PDB file of C-alpha atoms and ligand atoms in Angstrom:
ATOM      1  CA  MET A   1     143.670 -49.376-211.344  1.00  0.00           C
ATOM      2  CA  SER A   2     146.735 -47.271-212.652  1.00  0.00           C
ATOM      3  CA  ASP A   3     150.195 -47.630-211.176  1.00  0.00           C
ATOM      4  CA  ILE A   4     150.074 -44.334-209.999  1.00  0.00           C
ATOM      5  CA  CYS A   5     149.563 -43.865-206.232  1.00  0.00           C
ATOM      6  CA  LEU A   6     149.800 -39.958-205.770  1.00  0.00           C
ATOM      7  CA  SER A   7     149.500 -37.541-208.600  1.00  0.00           C
ATOM      8  CA  VAL A   8     150.216 -33.726-207.813  1.00  0.00           C
ATOM      9  CA  ARG A   9     149.420 -31.157-210.650  1.00  0.00           C
ATOM     10  CA  ASN A  10     150.365 -27.792-210.791  1.00  0.00           C
ATOM     11  CA  LEU A  11     150.554 -27.101-206.984  1.00  0.00           C
ATOM     12  CA  SER A  12     151.327 -23.719-205.863  1.00  0.00           C
ATOM     13  CA  LYS A  13     151.621 -22.215-202.420  1.00  0.00           C
ATOM     14  CA  HIS A  14     152.671 -18.588-201.722  1.00  0.00           C
ATOM     15  CA  TYR A  15     153.405 -16.687-198.526  1.00  0.00           C
ATOM     16  CA  ARG A  16     153.216 -13.044-198.705  1.00  0.00           C
ATOM     17  CA  GLY A  17     155.504 -12.819-201.880  1.00  0.00           C
ATOM     18  CA  VAL A  18     157.453 -16.012-201.001  1.00  0.00           C
ATOM     19  CA  LYS A  19     156.808 -18.596-203.707  1.00  0.00           C
ATOM     20  CA  ALA A  20     157.051 -21.517-201.481  1.00  0.00           C
ATOM     21  CA  VAL A  21     155.887 -24.014-204.095  1.00  0.00           C
ATOM     22  CA  ASP A  22     155.344 -22.826-207.560  1.00  0.00           C
ATOM     23  CA  GLY A  23     153.431 -24.897-209.944  1.00  0.00           C
ATOM     24  CA  VAL A  24     154.777 -28.211-209.072  1.00  0.00           C
ATOM     25  CA  SER A  25     153.745 -31.493-210.737  1.00  0.00           C
ATOM     26  CA  PHE A  26     154.957 -35.179-210.049  1.00  0.00           C
ATOM     27  CA  ASP A  27     153.511 -38.655-209.746  1.00  0.00           C
ATOM     28  CA  VAL A  28     154.637 -41.167-207.056  1.00  0.00           C
ATOM     29  CA  MET A  29     154.156 -44.830-208.452  1.00  0.00           C
ATOM     30  CA  ARG A  30     152.316 -47.361-206.357  1.00  0.00           C
ATOM     31  CA  GLY A  31     154.706 -49.573-204.339  1.00  0.00           C
ATOM     32  CA  SER A  32     157.622 -47.341-204.753  1.00  0.00           C
ATOM     33  CA  ILE A  33     159.801 -45.517-202.276  1.00  0.00           C
ATOM     34  CA  THR A  34     160.328 -42.001-203.908  1.00  0.00           C
ATOM     35  CA  GLY A  35     162.643 -39.446-202.691  1.00  0.00           C
ATOM     36  CA  LEU A  36     161.782 -35.847-202.496  1.00  0.00           C
ATOM     37  CA  ILE A  37     164.927 -33.693-202.206  1.00  0.00           C
ATOM     38  CA  GLY A  38     166.203 -30.267-202.662  1.00  0.00           C
ATOM     39  CA  PRO A  39     167.882 -27.531-200.920  1.00  0.00           C
ATOM     40  CA  ASN A  40     166.784 -25.860-197.675  1.00  0.00           C
ATOM     41  CA  GLY A  41     163.795 -23.549-198.327  1.00  0.00           C
ATOM     42  CA  SER A  42     163.021 -25.477-201.758  1.00  0.00           C
ATOM     43  CA  GLY A  43     159.404 -26.218-200.765  1.00  0.00           C
ATOM     44  CA  LYS A  44     159.498 -29.768-199.718  1.00  0.00           C
ATOM     45  CA  SER A  45     157.532 -29.272-196.428  1.00  0.00           C
ATOM     46  CA  THR A  46     155.289 -26.952-198.167  1.00  0.00           C
ATOM     47  CA  THR A  47     154.516 -29.347-200.766  1.00  0.00           C
ATOM     48  CA  ILE A  48     153.809 -32.173-197.868  1.00  0.00           C
ATOM     49  CA  ASP A  49     151.790 -29.681-195.780  1.00  0.00           C
ATOM     50  CA  CYS A  50     149.619 -29.061-198.829  1.00  0.00           C
ATOM     51  CA  ILE A  51     148.929 -32.685-200.145  1.00  0.00           C
ATOM     52  CA  SER A  52     148.356 -33.865-196.690  1.00  0.00           C
ATOM     53  CA  GLY A  53     145.714 -31.237-195.941  1.00  0.00           C
ATOM     54  CA  PHE A  54     147.640 -29.535-193.171  1.00  0.00           C
ATOM     55  CA  THR A  55     147.630 -26.260-195.054  1.00  0.00           C
ATOM     56  CA  SER A  56     145.622 -25.108-197.857  1.00  0.00           C
ATOM     57  CA  ALA A  57     147.109 -24.754-201.470  1.00  0.00           C
ATOM     58  CA  ASP A  58     146.544 -21.533-203.267  1.00  0.00           C
ATOM     59  CA  CYS A  59     146.049 -23.847-206.650  1.00  0.00           C
ATOM     60  CA  GLY A  60     146.765 -27.424-207.939  1.00  0.00           C
ATOM     61  CA  GLU A  61     145.175 -30.786-207.685  1.00  0.00           C
ATOM     62  CA  TRP A  62     146.296 -33.937-206.071  1.00  0.00           C
ATOM     63  CA  ARG A  63     144.950 -37.609-206.034  1.00  0.00           C
ATOM     64  CA  VAL A  64     145.654 -40.721-204.190  1.00  0.00           C
ATOM     65  CA  ASP A  65     144.590 -43.781-206.179  1.00  0.00           C
ATOM     66  CA  GLY A  66     142.923 -41.423-208.192  1.00  0.00           C
ATOM     67  CA  ARG A  67     140.731 -39.997-205.597  1.00  0.00           C
ATOM     68  CA  VAL A  68     140.720 -36.102-205.720  1.00  0.00           C
ATOM     69  CA  LEU A  69     141.744 -34.875-202.264  1.00  0.00           C
ATOM     70  CA  THR A  70     142.206 -31.201-203.229  1.00  0.00           C
ATOM     71  CA  GLY A  71     140.499 -29.137-200.525  1.00  0.00           C
ATOM     72  CA  THR A  72     139.803 -31.909-198.001  1.00  0.00           C
ATOM     73  CA  SER A  73     140.889 -31.798-194.293  1.00  0.00           C
ATOM     74  CA  ALA A  74     143.906 -33.700-192.930  1.00  0.00           C
ATOM     75  CA  HIS A  75     141.552 -36.125-191.238  1.00  0.00           C
ATOM     76  CA  GLN A  76     140.024 -36.946-194.720  1.00  0.00           C
ATOM     77  CA  HIS A  77     143.275 -37.386-196.077  1.00  0.00           C
ATOM     78  CA  SER A  78     144.248 -39.755-193.311  1.00  0.00           C
ATOM     79  CA  ALA A  79     140.783 -41.495-193.803  1.00  0.00           C
ATOM     80  CA  ALA A  80     141.703 -41.933-197.646  1.00  0.00           C
ATOM     81  CA  GLY A  81     145.080 -43.595-196.725  1.00  0.00           C
ATOM     82  CA  LEU A  82     147.546 -40.947-196.716  1.00  0.00           C
ATOM     83  CA  VAL A  83     149.335 -40.198-193.538  1.00  0.00           C
ATOM     84  CA  ARG A  84     152.446 -38.057-192.960  1.00  0.00           C
ATOM     85  CA  THR A  85     155.125 -37.446-190.271  1.00  0.00           C
ATOM     86  CA  PHE A  86     156.466 -34.206-189.473  1.00  0.00           C
ATOM     87  CA  GLN A  87     160.008 -32.558-189.718  1.00  0.00           C
ATOM     88  CA  ASN A  88     159.629 -31.586-185.968  1.00  0.00           C
ATOM     89  CA  VAL A  89     158.409 -34.769-184.157  1.00  0.00           C
ATOM     90  CA  ARG A  90     155.209 -34.551-182.457  1.00  0.00           C
ATOM     91  CA  CYS A  91     154.177 -36.626-179.416  1.00  0.00           C
ATOM     92  CA  TYR A  92     151.531 -36.723-176.614  1.00  0.00           C
ATOM     93  CA  GLU A  93     154.210 -36.103-173.888  1.00  0.00           C
ATOM     94  CA  SER A  94     152.119 -37.193-170.903  1.00  0.00           C
ATOM     95  CA  MET A  95     150.649 -40.356-172.831  1.00  0.00           C
ATOM     96  CA  SER A  96     152.530 -43.502-172.877  1.00  0.00           C
ATOM     97  CA  VAL A  97     154.133 -44.680-175.971  1.00  0.00           C
ATOM     98  CA  LEU A  98     151.599 -47.093-176.687  1.00  0.00           C
ATOM     99  CA  GLU A  99     148.790 -44.749-176.127  1.00  0.00           C
ATOM    100  CA  ASN A 100     150.725 -42.458-178.709  1.00  0.00           C
ATOM    101  CA  LEU A 101     150.287 -45.143-181.324  1.00  0.00           C
ATOM    102  CA  ARG A 102     146.543 -45.602-180.246  1.00  0.00           C
ATOM    103  CA  MET A 103     146.005 -41.895-181.104  1.00  0.00           C
ATOM    104  CA  ALA A 104     147.097 -42.347-184.747  1.00  0.00           C
ATOM    105  CA  VAL A 105     143.961 -44.780-185.038  1.00  0.00           C
ATOM    106  CA  VAL A 106     141.814 -42.098-183.299  1.00  0.00           C
ATOM    107  CA  ALA A 107     143.041 -39.572-185.683  1.00  0.00           C
ATOM    108  CA  LYS A 108     141.959 -41.850-188.677  1.00  0.00           C
ATOM    109  CA  GLU A 109     138.808 -42.538-187.213  1.00  0.00           C
ATOM    110  CA  GLY A 110     138.052 -38.889-186.220  1.00  0.00           C
ATOM    111  CA  VAL A 111     137.266 -39.621-182.838  1.00  0.00           C
ATOM    112  CA  GLY A 112     137.116 -36.587-180.738  1.00  0.00           C
ATOM    113  CA  LEU A 113     140.401 -35.851-178.682  1.00  0.00           C
ATOM    114  CA  TRP A 114     138.610 -35.047-175.650  1.00  0.00           C
ATOM    115  CA  SER A 115     137.031 -38.475-175.464  1.00  0.00           C
ATOM    116  CA  ALA A 116     140.410 -39.949-175.973  1.00  0.00           C
ATOM    117  CA  PHE A 117     141.836 -37.836-173.079  1.00  0.00           C
ATOM    118  CA  LEU A 118     139.017 -38.751-170.912  1.00  0.00           C
ATOM    119  CA  GLY A 119     139.572 -42.555-170.955  1.00  0.00           C
ATOM    120  CA  SER A 120     137.321 -43.900-173.458  1.00  0.00           C
ATOM    121  CA  LEU A 121     140.224 -45.312-175.414  1.00  0.00           C
ATOM    122  CA  ARG A 122     140.526 -48.215-173.124  1.00  0.00           C
ATOM    123  CA  ALA A 123     137.256 -49.442-173.290  1.00  0.00           C
ATOM    124  CA  SER A 124     136.496 -50.973-176.723  1.00  0.00           C
ATOM    125  CA  ALA A 125     137.383 -54.118-178.440  1.00  0.00           C
ATOM    126  CA  ALA A 126     138.724 -52.050-181.319  1.00  0.00           C
ATOM    127  CA  ASP A 127     141.072 -50.666-178.701  1.00  0.00           C
ATOM    128  CA  GLU A 128     142.283 -53.987-177.784  1.00  0.00           C
ATOM    129  CA  ALA A 129     142.946 -54.884-181.451  1.00  0.00           C
ATOM    130  CA  ALA A 130     144.760 -51.566-181.810  1.00  0.00           C
ATOM    131  CA  ARG A 131     146.756 -52.188-178.369  1.00  0.00           C
ATOM    132  CA  GLN A 132     147.913 -55.405-179.881  1.00  0.00           C
ATOM    133  CA  HIS A 133     148.749 -54.003-183.117  1.00  0.00           C
ATOM    134  CA  GLY A 134     150.839 -51.147-181.302  1.00  0.00           C
ATOM    135  CA  LEU A 135     152.659 -53.860-179.455  1.00  0.00           C
ATOM    136  CA  GLU A 136     153.567 -55.599-182.675  1.00  0.00           C
ATOM    137  CA  LEU A 137     155.011 -52.359-183.915  1.00  0.00           C
ATOM    138  CA  LEU A 138     156.835 -51.440-180.877  1.00  0.00           C
ATOM    139  CA  GLU A 139     158.546 -54.819-181.258  1.00  0.00           C
ATOM    140  CA  LEU A 140     159.231 -54.252-184.913  1.00  0.00           C
ATOM    141  CA  ILE A 141     161.036 -50.998-184.079  1.00  0.00           C
ATOM    142  CA  GLY A 142     162.669 -52.224-180.865  1.00  0.00           C
ATOM    143  CA  LEU A 143     160.788 -50.047-178.468  1.00  0.00           C
ATOM    144  CA  SER A 144     158.812 -52.723-176.769  1.00  0.00           C
ATOM    145  CA  ALA A 145     160.557 -52.091-173.366  1.00  0.00           C
ATOM    146  CA  TYR A 146     159.056 -48.498-173.507  1.00  0.00           C
ATOM    147  CA  ALA A 147     155.492 -49.421-174.122  1.00  0.00           C
ATOM    148  CA  GLU A 148     154.005 -48.086-170.751  1.00  0.00           C
ATOM    149  CA  ALA A 149     156.499 -45.397-170.313  1.00  0.00           C
ATOM    150  CA  PRO A 150     155.480 -41.743-170.934  1.00  0.00           C
ATOM    151  CA  SER A 151     156.717 -40.784-174.439  1.00  0.00           C
ATOM    152  CA  SER A 152     158.538 -37.855-172.964  1.00  0.00           C
ATOM    153  CA  VAL A 153     161.277 -40.247-171.979  1.00  0.00           C
ATOM    154  CA  LEU A 154     162.017 -41.274-175.391  1.00  0.00           C
ATOM    155  CA  SER A 155     165.172 -39.655-177.053  1.00  0.00           C
ATOM    156  CA  TYR A 156     164.967 -37.590-180.384  1.00  0.00           C
ATOM    157  CA  GLY A 157     165.813 -40.409-182.439  1.00  0.00           C
ATOM    158  CA  GLN A 158     163.410 -42.872-180.806  1.00  0.00           C
ATOM    159  CA  ARG A 159     160.530 -40.312-181.250  1.00  0.00           C
ATOM    160  CA  LYS A 160     161.416 -40.329-184.982  1.00  0.00           C
ATOM    161  CA  LEU A 161     160.971 -44.129-184.877  1.00  0.00           C
ATOM    162  CA  LEU A 162     157.724 -43.841-183.105  1.00  0.00           C
ATOM    163  CA  SER A 163     156.534 -41.236-185.443  1.00  0.00           C
ATOM    164  CA  ILE A 164     156.861 -43.827-188.271  1.00  0.00           C
ATOM    165  CA  ALA A 165     155.466 -46.667-186.216  1.00  0.00           C
ATOM    166  CA  SER A 166     152.394 -44.277-185.915  1.00  0.00           C
ATOM    167  CA  THR A 167     151.902 -44.172-189.548  1.00  0.00           C
ATOM    168  CA  MET A 168     151.514 -47.796-189.627  1.00  0.00           C
ATOM    169  CA  MET A 169     148.841 -48.026-187.137  1.00  0.00           C
ATOM    170  CA  SER A 170     146.188 -46.761-189.521  1.00  0.00           C
ATOM    171  CA  LYS A 171     147.161 -49.314-192.251  1.00  0.00           C
ATOM    172  CA  PRO A 172     147.771 -46.377-194.645  1.00  0.00           C
ATOM    173  CA  ARG A 173     148.438 -46.769-198.418  1.00  0.00           C
ATOM    174  CA  LEU A 174     150.797 -43.753-198.764  1.00  0.00           C
ATOM    175  CA  VAL A 175     153.128 -42.568-196.090  1.00  0.00           C
ATOM    176  CA  ILE A 176     154.899 -39.224-196.405  1.00  0.00           C
ATOM    177  CA  LEU A 177     158.033 -39.035-194.196  1.00  0.00           C
ATOM    178  CA  ASP A 178     159.523 -35.452-193.523  1.00  0.00           C
ATOM    179  CA  GLU A 179     163.163 -35.784-192.620  1.00  0.00           C
ATOM    180  CA  PRO A 180     162.782 -38.941-190.776  1.00  0.00           C
ATOM    181  CA  VAL A 181     166.610 -39.204-189.888  1.00  0.00           C
ATOM    182  CA  ALA A 182     167.450 -35.565-189.480  1.00  0.00           C
ATOM    183  CA  GLY A 183     169.396 -34.999-186.457  1.00  0.00           C
ATOM    184  CA  ILE A 184     169.851 -38.803-185.328  1.00  0.00           C
ATOM    185  CA  ASN A 185     172.879 -40.874-185.123  1.00  0.00           C
ATOM    186  CA  PRO A 186     174.137 -43.538-187.471  1.00  0.00           C
ATOM    187  CA  THR A 187     172.841 -46.606-185.547  1.00  0.00           C
ATOM    188  CA  MET A 188     169.576 -45.112-185.272  1.00  0.00           C
ATOM    189  CA  ILE A 189     169.569 -44.290-188.856  1.00  0.00           C
ATOM    190  CA  LEU A 190     169.791 -47.909-189.787  1.00  0.00           C
ATOM    191  CA  ARG A 191     166.916 -48.638-187.396  1.00  0.00           C
ATOM    192  CA  VAL A 192     164.923 -45.998-189.143  1.00  0.00           C
ATOM    193  CA  GLU A 193     165.901 -47.407-192.584  1.00  0.00           C
ATOM    194  CA  ASP A 194     164.802 -50.720-191.389  1.00  0.00           C
ATOM    195  CA  ALA A 195     161.284 -49.303-190.310  1.00  0.00           C
ATOM    196  CA  ILE A 196     160.980 -47.683-193.578  1.00  0.00           C
ATOM    197  CA  ARG A 197     161.769 -50.964-195.632  1.00  0.00           C
ATOM    198  CA  LYS A 198     159.433 -52.855-193.607  1.00  0.00           C
ATOM    199  CA  LEU A 199     156.922 -50.539-194.185  1.00  0.00           C
ATOM    200  CA  ASN A 200     157.206 -50.462-197.889  1.00  0.00           C
ATOM    201  CA  ALA A 201     157.389 -54.328-197.753  1.00  0.00           C
ATOM    202  CA  SER A 202     154.184 -54.374-196.381  1.00  0.00           C
ATOM    203  CA  GLY A 203     152.858 -52.692-199.541  1.00  0.00           C
ATOM    204  CA  VAL A 204     152.614 -49.033-198.488  1.00  0.00           C
ATOM    205  CA  THR A 205     154.008 -46.495-201.081  1.00  0.00           C
ATOM    206  CA  ILE A 206     156.324 -44.118-199.354  1.00  0.00           C
ATOM    207  CA  LEU A 207     157.298 -40.325-200.280  1.00  0.00           C
ATOM    208  CA  LEU A 208     160.542 -39.887-198.510  1.00  0.00           C
ATOM    209  CA  CYS A 209     161.538 -36.210-197.984  1.00  0.00           C
ATOM    210  CA  GLU A 210     165.198 -36.349-196.712  1.00  0.00           C
ATOM    211  CA  HIS A 211     168.619 -34.359-196.783  1.00  0.00           C
ATOM    212  CA  ASN A 212     170.662 -37.620-196.147  1.00  0.00           C
ATOM    213  CA  MET A 213     171.602 -38.414-199.601  1.00  0.00           C
ATOM    214  CA  ASP A 214     173.047 -41.683-198.673  1.00  0.00           C
ATOM    215  CA  LEU A 215     169.864 -42.850-197.273  1.00  0.00           C
ATOM    216  CA  VAL A 216     167.823 -41.474-200.278  1.00  0.00           C
ATOM    217  CA  MET A 217     170.112 -43.108-202.758  1.00  0.00           C
ATOM    218  CA  ARG A 218     170.000 -46.555-200.734  1.00  0.00           C
ATOM    219  CA  LEU A 219     166.146 -46.583-200.415  1.00  0.00           C
ATOM    220  CA  CYS A 220     164.524 -44.756-203.347  1.00  0.00           C
ATOM    221  CA  ASP A 221     163.472 -46.321-206.601  1.00  0.00           C
ATOM    222  CA  ARG A 222     162.659 -42.807-208.073  1.00  0.00           C
ATOM    223  CA  ILE A 223     163.768 -39.220-206.999  1.00  0.00           C
ATOM    224  CA  ILE A 224     162.035 -35.706-207.221  1.00  0.00           C
ATOM    225  CA  VAL A 225     164.165 -32.830-206.978  1.00  0.00           C
ATOM    226  CA  LEU A 226     162.686 -29.243-205.937  1.00  0.00           C
ATOM    227  CA  ALA A 227     164.514 -26.045-206.204  1.00  0.00           C
ATOM    228  CA  ASN A 228     163.129 -22.623-205.463  1.00  0.00           C
ATOM    229  CA  GLY A 229     159.619 -24.063-205.165  1.00  0.00           C
ATOM    230  CA  GLN A 230     159.802 -25.575-208.661  1.00  0.00           C
ATOM    231  CA  LEU A 231     160.398 -28.959-210.003  1.00  0.00           C
ATOM    232  CA  LEU A 232     164.107 -29.323-210.926  1.00  0.00           C
ATOM    233  CA  ALA A 233     164.282 -32.926-212.089  1.00  0.00           C
ATOM    234  CA  SER A 234     162.511 -36.312-211.569  1.00  0.00           C
ATOM    235  CA  GLY A 235     163.792 -39.711-212.449  1.00  0.00           C
ATOM    236  CA  THR A 236     165.650 -42.696-211.378  1.00  0.00           C
ATOM    237  CA  VAL A 237     168.597 -42.472-208.836  1.00  0.00           C
ATOM    238  CA  ASP A 238     171.049 -43.159-211.642  1.00  0.00           C
ATOM    239  CA  GLU A 239     169.222 -40.303-213.860  1.00  0.00           C
ATOM    240  CA  ILE A 240     169.370 -38.027-210.754  1.00  0.00           C
ATOM    241  CA  GLN A 241     172.973 -38.572-209.928  1.00  0.00           C
ATOM    242  CA  ALA A 242     173.841 -37.819-213.597  1.00  0.00           C
ATOM    243  CA  ASP A 243     171.509 -34.975-213.870  1.00  0.00           C
ATOM    244  CA  LYS A 244     173.794 -31.774-214.465  1.00  0.00           C
ATOM    245  CA  ASN A 245     170.989 -29.431-213.288  1.00  0.00           C
ATOM    246  CA  VAL A 246     170.946 -31.178-209.939  1.00  0.00           C
ATOM    247  CA  LEU A 247     174.593 -31.628-209.534  1.00  0.00           C
ATOM    248  CA  GLU A 248     175.417 -27.979-210.357  1.00  0.00           C
ATOM    249  CA  ALA A 249     172.275 -26.234-208.833  1.00  0.00           C
ATOM    250  CA  TYR A 250     171.923 -28.356-205.877  1.00  0.00           C
ATOM    251  CA  LEU A 251     174.064 -31.073-204.459  1.00  0.00           C
ATOM    252  CA  GLY A 252     177.499 -30.759-206.137  1.00  0.00           C
ATOM    253  CA  PRO A 253     179.232 -33.787-207.571  1.00  0.00           C
ATOM    254  CA  ASP A 254     180.804 -34.992-204.368  1.00  0.00           C
ATOM    255  CA  HIS A 255     177.537 -35.402-202.450  1.00  0.00           C
ATOM    256  CA  MET A 256     175.988 -37.788-205.072  1.00  0.00           C
ATOM    257  CA  ARG A 257     177.513 -41.047-204.427  1.00  0.00           C
ATOM    258  CA  PRO A 258     176.713 -43.299-201.540  1.00  0.00           C
ATOM    259  CA  THR A 259     179.626 -43.810-199.119  1.00  0.00           C
ATOM    260  CA  SER A 260     178.048 -47.228-197.965  1.00  0.00           C
TER     261      SER A 260
HETATM  262  N1  LIG B   1     154.279 -20.497-192.713  1.00  0.00           N
HETATM  263  C1  LIG B   1     155.261 -19.703-193.540  1.00  0.00           C
HETATM  264  N2  LIG B   1     155.283 -18.343-193.533  1.00  0.00           N
HETATM  265  C2  LIG B   1     156.033 -17.872-194.258  1.00  0.00           C
HETATM  266  N3  LIG B   1     157.090 -18.409-195.155  1.00  0.00           N
HETATM  267  C3  LIG B   1     157.064 -19.711-195.231  1.00  0.00           C
HETATM  268  C4  LIG B   1     156.024 -20.513-194.319  1.00  0.00           C
HETATM  269  N4  LIG B   1     156.415 -21.990-194.563  1.00  0.00           N
HETATM  270  C5  LIG B   1     157.415 -22.014-195.309  1.00  0.00           C
HETATM  271  N5  LIG B   1     157.768 -20.727-195.759  1.00  0.00           N
HETATM  272  C6  LIG B   1     158.773 -20.381-196.771  1.00  0.00           C
HETATM  273  O1  LIG B   1     158.664 -21.225-197.986  1.00  0.00           O
HETATM  274  C7  LIG B   1     159.783 -21.570-198.549  1.00  0.00           C
HETATM  275  C8  LIG B   1     159.821 -23.250-198.383  1.00  0.00           C
HETATM  276  O2  LIG B   1     159.819 -23.490-197.255  1.00  0.00           O
HETATM  277  P1  LIG B   1     159.724 -25.111-196.978  1.00  0.00           P
HETATM  278  O3  LIG B   1     159.776 -25.226-195.423  1.00  0.00           O
HETATM  279  O4  LIG B   1     158.616 -25.603-197.657  1.00  0.00           O
HETATM  280  O5  LIG B   1     160.969 -25.687-197.492  1.00  0.00           O
HETATM  281  P2  LIG B   1     161.880 -27.288-197.201  1.00  0.00           P
HETATM  282  O6  LIG B   1     162.209 -27.478-198.513  1.00  0.00           O
HETATM  283  O7  LIG B   1     161.149 -28.096-196.422  1.00  0.00           O
HETATM  284  O8  LIG B   1     163.294 -26.797-196.434  1.00  0.00           O
HETATM  285  P3  LIG B   1     164.107 -27.559-195.320  1.00  0.00           P
HETATM  286  O9  LIG B   1     164.907 -28.437-196.204  1.00  0.00           O
HETATM  287  O10 LIG B   1     164.855 -26.555-194.616  1.00  0.00           O
HETATM  288  O11 LIG B   1     163.011 -28.361-194.509  1.00  0.00           O
HETATM  289  C9  LIG B   1     161.049 -20.978-197.470  1.00  0.00           C
HETATM  290  O12 LIG B   1     161.436 -19.819-198.178  1.00  0.00           O
HETATM  291  C10 LIG B   1     160.213 -20.667-196.122  1.00  0.00           C
HETATM  292  O13 LIG B   1     160.831 -19.600-195.638  1.00  0.00           O
HETATM  293 MG1  LIG B   2     161.198 -28.947-194.700  1.00  0.00          MG
END
């Protein structure tokens, strides 16, 4: 098997004349934490939406572990081991924190949402296994005390943590995180960082879309940079930090050095 987990070729997505993503190609190596960065509006989320099956691409092809996923549904992406979080966190507000985790497995297995809401979730042996897995994950992210609480009580940062734990429920190959620390405090950022490291240490490849450069530089093996919907650069942290195009066109030299 090749060392490439995700390959994206010539991906484009236009919105009424806006070239949100314009002929982007890149690879994500298996086992890596790869950063996806770029200024606001550079096409990061649109790229993620396309390659996770949440929006249709105009053209391009993408594969996970060699399997072509172009044109398949979000559910099929999930079943193939590619799961993602959203820039704006999504929770089932009236369901408990633990039930939210269970829903992540439901999404992968393709069980109808109605049957979930009607209570069949609690019935099966598979559900008991998922419950145990969910409890372990809540322990791992420090939210055990909230297991039975409705997710509506969680803070924004706690919801971000829960969304990462949700990706772990389906035992994915590749997790794409869209701004996992946006808008959360430094202590919570460290908890999210810890969760990402644990997820990666368990063998999961990670594509990390994030504006927090300190976090990106600390966590990532390689970085992909988008600007104006196009690939501006890709390389190691050192290469990106030294890349004149990136320094001038996007971040500016003062932003490129980690402060901790
Ligand atoms: N549904 C949409 N309809 C129209 N234009 C869109 C839509 N989604 C994105 N765009 C446009 O596509 C471009 C890329 O947006 P995208 O959200 O992918 O950028 P981003 O890199 O994720 O930005 P940010 O860092 O602010 O999250 C922007 O110009 C945006 O306005
Ligand atoms: Mg975005």
